[in-house]
């Protein structure tokens, strides 16, 4: 690790701050105002270039409406869980996407779909387009319905 590279833990915590901030629709400026700092400082926190002290992390948690432990929560993809490095990397990629504007928009829209059958068909469609293994699992799950019809 280069001296100028952010510490991976600082970067992870920062990415969780960004994800939560975007989830609730709060701008960097509004978060900065609530903390009494500049939005540039918030940018540095979110990138992991500046570490977030304990009291500042508590203040961020209060503003974002979460417990401070939220910023350290990781899926089962941690290195200590015994998963291969490729799985850990994929988990980090997923976290980065979910924290992006596109990921949040996609998740918000998907959560508004209440029909579980339609949700499965959307996943099948996207998996087929991406040519992932999930695409091979879904035709049998659709039963006698035509796989091409999204509305059943």
PDB file of C-alpha atoms in Angstrom, residues 10-105:
ATOM      1  CA  UNK A  10     -11.176   4.310   6.124  1.00  0.00           C
ATOM      2  CA  UNK A  11     -12.300   3.869   2.508  1.00  0.00           C
ATOM      3  CA  UNK A  12     -14.928   1.296   3.541  1.00  0.00           C
ATOM      4  CA  UNK A  13     -16.299   3.511   6.320  1.00  0.00           C
ATOM      5  CA  UNK A  14     -16.352   6.451   3.907  1.00  0.00           C
ATOM      6  CA  UNK A  15     -18.202   4.420   1.296  1.00  0.00           C
ATOM      7  CA  UNK A  16     -20.812   3.502   3.911  1.00  0.00           C
ATOM      8  CA  UNK A  17     -21.211   7.191   4.813  1.00  0.00           C
ATOM      9  CA  UNK A  18     -21.723   7.991   1.128  1.00  0.00           C
ATOM     10  CA  UNK A  19     -24.153   5.114   0.628  1.00  0.00           C
ATOM     11  CA  UNK A  20     -26.304   6.121   3.604  1.00  0.00           C
ATOM     12  CA  UNK A  21     -26.189   9.815   2.662  1.00  0.00           C
ATOM     13  CA  UNK A  22     -27.383   9.010  -0.869  1.00  0.00           C
ATOM     14  CA  UNK A  23     -30.006   6.582   0.433  1.00  0.00           C
ATOM     15  CA  UNK A  24     -31.704   9.340   2.394  1.00  0.00           C
ATOM     16  CA  UNK A  25     -31.180  11.933  -0.357  1.00  0.00           C
ATOM     17  CA  UNK A  26     -28.873  14.215   1.603  1.00  0.00           C
ATOM     18  CA  UNK A  27     -26.287  16.319  -0.239  1.00  0.00           C
ATOM     19  CA  UNK A  28     -22.672  16.598   0.848  1.00  0.00           C
ATOM     20  CA  UNK A  29     -23.342  20.267   1.546  1.00  0.00           C
ATOM     21  CA  UNK A  30     -26.237  19.507   3.923  1.00  0.00           C
ATOM     22  CA  UNK A  31     -24.202  16.878   5.764  1.00  0.00           C
ATOM     23  CA  UNK A  32     -21.294  19.302   5.996  1.00  0.00           C
ATOM     24  CA  UNK A  33     -23.572  22.048   7.351  1.00  0.00           C
ATOM     25  CA  UNK A  34     -24.889  19.684  10.009  1.00  0.00           C
ATOM     26  CA  UNK A  35     -21.329  18.852  11.031  1.00  0.00           C
ATOM     27  CA  UNK A  36     -20.024  22.413  10.832  1.00  0.00           C
ATOM     28  CA  UNK A  37     -17.397  21.538   8.215  1.00  0.00           C
ATOM     29  CA  UNK A  38     -16.920  22.104   4.474  1.00  0.00           C
ATOM     30  CA  UNK A  39     -18.366  19.795   1.867  1.00  0.00           C
ATOM     31  CA  UNK A  40     -14.789  19.178   0.700  1.00  0.00           C
ATOM     32  CA  UNK A  41     -14.097  17.595   4.084  1.00  0.00           C
ATOM     33  CA  UNK A  42     -17.137  15.341   3.609  1.00  0.00           C
ATOM     34  CA  UNK A  43     -15.731  14.371   0.187  1.00  0.00           C
ATOM     35  CA  UNK A  44     -12.429  13.421   1.792  1.00  0.00           C
ATOM     36  CA  UNK A  45     -14.237  11.347   4.443  1.00  0.00           C
ATOM     37  CA  UNK A  46     -16.266   9.543   1.797  1.00  0.00           C
ATOM     38  CA  UNK A  47     -13.172   8.758  -0.289  1.00  0.00           C
ATOM     39  CA  UNK A  48     -11.280   7.576   2.771  1.00  0.00           C
ATOM     40  CA  UNK A  49      -8.471  10.085   2.272  1.00  0.00           C
ATOM     41  CA  UNK A  50      -9.235  11.586   5.691  1.00  0.00           C
ATOM     42  CA  UNK A  51     -10.045   9.453   8.694  1.00  0.00           C
ATOM     43  CA  UNK A  52     -13.227  10.065  10.638  1.00  0.00           C
ATOM     44  CA  UNK A  53     -12.691  10.465  14.376  1.00  0.00           C
ATOM     45  CA  UNK A  54     -15.020   8.738  16.840  1.00  0.00           C
ATOM     46  CA  UNK A  55     -16.947  11.846  17.878  1.00  0.00           C
ATOM     47  CA  UNK A  56     -17.328  12.945  14.250  1.00  0.00           C
ATOM     48  CA  UNK A  57     -18.509   9.461  13.286  1.00  0.00           C
ATOM     49  CA  UNK A  58     -21.128   9.624  16.040  1.00  0.00           C
ATOM     50  CA  UNK A  59     -22.300  13.012  14.728  1.00  0.00           C
ATOM     51  CA  UNK A  60     -22.500  11.636  11.172  1.00  0.00           C
ATOM     52  CA  UNK A  61     -24.470   8.644  12.441  1.00  0.00           C
ATOM     53  CA  UNK A  62     -26.909  10.953  14.244  1.00  0.00           C
ATOM     54  CA  UNK A  63     -27.467  13.075  11.136  1.00  0.00           C
ATOM     55  CA  UNK A  64     -27.857  10.030   8.889  1.00  0.00           C
ATOM     56  CA  UNK A  65     -30.144   8.257  11.348  1.00  0.00           C
ATOM     57  CA  UNK A  66     -28.080   5.130  11.932  1.00  0.00           C
ATOM     58  CA  UNK A  67     -26.035   3.564  14.719  1.00  0.00           C
ATOM     59  CA  UNK A  68     -22.266   4.127  14.354  1.00  0.00           C
ATOM     60  CA  UNK A  69     -21.794   0.375  13.871  1.00  0.00           C
ATOM     61  CA  UNK A  70     -23.597   0.765  10.522  1.00  0.00           C
ATOM     62  CA  UNK A  71     -20.393   2.177   9.051  1.00  0.00           C
ATOM     63  CA  UNK A  72     -18.448  -0.963   9.895  1.00  0.00           C
ATOM     64  CA  UNK A  73     -21.034  -3.548   8.859  1.00  0.00           C
ATOM     65  CA  UNK A  74     -19.951  -5.717   6.033  1.00  0.00           C
ATOM     66  CA  UNK A  75     -21.638  -8.598   4.324  1.00  0.00           C
ATOM     67  CA  UNK A  76     -20.213 -12.050   4.748  1.00  0.00           C
ATOM     68  CA  UNK A  77     -17.443 -11.015   2.345  1.00  0.00           C
ATOM     69  CA  UNK A  78     -14.770 -10.122   4.879  1.00  0.00           C
ATOM     70  CA  UNK A  79     -11.387 -11.781   4.620  1.00  0.00           C
ATOM     71  CA  UNK A  80     -11.842 -13.304   8.082  1.00  0.00           C
ATOM     72  CA  UNK A  81     -14.908 -15.241   6.919  1.00  0.00           C
ATOM     73  CA  UNK A  82     -12.730 -17.603   4.908  1.00  0.00           C
ATOM     74  CA  UNK A  83     -14.120 -16.537   1.534  1.00  0.00           C
ATOM     75  CA  UNK A  84     -11.763 -16.485  -1.440  1.00  0.00           C
ATOM     76  CA  UNK A  85     -10.259 -13.142  -2.454  1.00  0.00           C
ATOM     77  CA  UNK A  86     -12.424 -13.101  -5.616  1.00  0.00           C
ATOM     78  CA  UNK A  87     -15.582 -13.229  -3.481  1.00  0.00           C
ATOM     79  CA  UNK A  88     -14.299 -10.406  -1.271  1.00  0.00           C
ATOM     80  CA  UNK A  89     -13.525  -8.344  -4.389  1.00  0.00           C
ATOM     81  CA  UNK A  90     -16.999  -9.020  -5.808  1.00  0.00           C
ATOM     82  CA  UNK A  91     -18.555  -8.003  -2.489  1.00  0.00           C
ATOM     83  CA  UNK A  92     -16.607  -4.724  -2.599  1.00  0.00           C
ATOM     84  CA  UNK A  93     -17.736  -4.109  -6.192  1.00  0.00           C
ATOM     85  CA  UNK A  94     -21.350  -4.704  -5.186  1.00  0.00           C
ATOM     86  CA  UNK A  95     -21.005  -2.340  -2.223  1.00  0.00           C
ATOM     87  CA  UNK A  96     -19.517   0.318  -4.503  1.00  0.00           C
ATOM     88  CA  UNK A  97     -22.346  -0.064  -7.006  1.00  0.00           C
ATOM     89  CA  UNK A  98     -25.056  -0.010  -4.346  1.00  0.00           C
ATOM     90  CA  UNK A  99     -23.529   3.190  -2.952  1.00  0.00           C
ATOM     91  CA  UNK A 100     -23.516   4.867  -6.387  1.00  0.00           C
ATOM     92  CA  UNK A 101     -26.325   7.108  -7.622  1.00  0.00           C
ATOM     93  CA  UNK A 102     -27.302   4.494 -10.215  1.00  0.00           C
ATOM     94  CA  UNK A 103     -27.320   1.715  -7.631  1.00  0.00           C
ATOM     95  CA  UNK A 104     -29.503   3.658  -5.246  1.00  0.00           C
ATOM     96  CA  UNK A 105     -31.902   4.662  -8.038  1.00  0.00           C
TER      97      UNK A 105
END
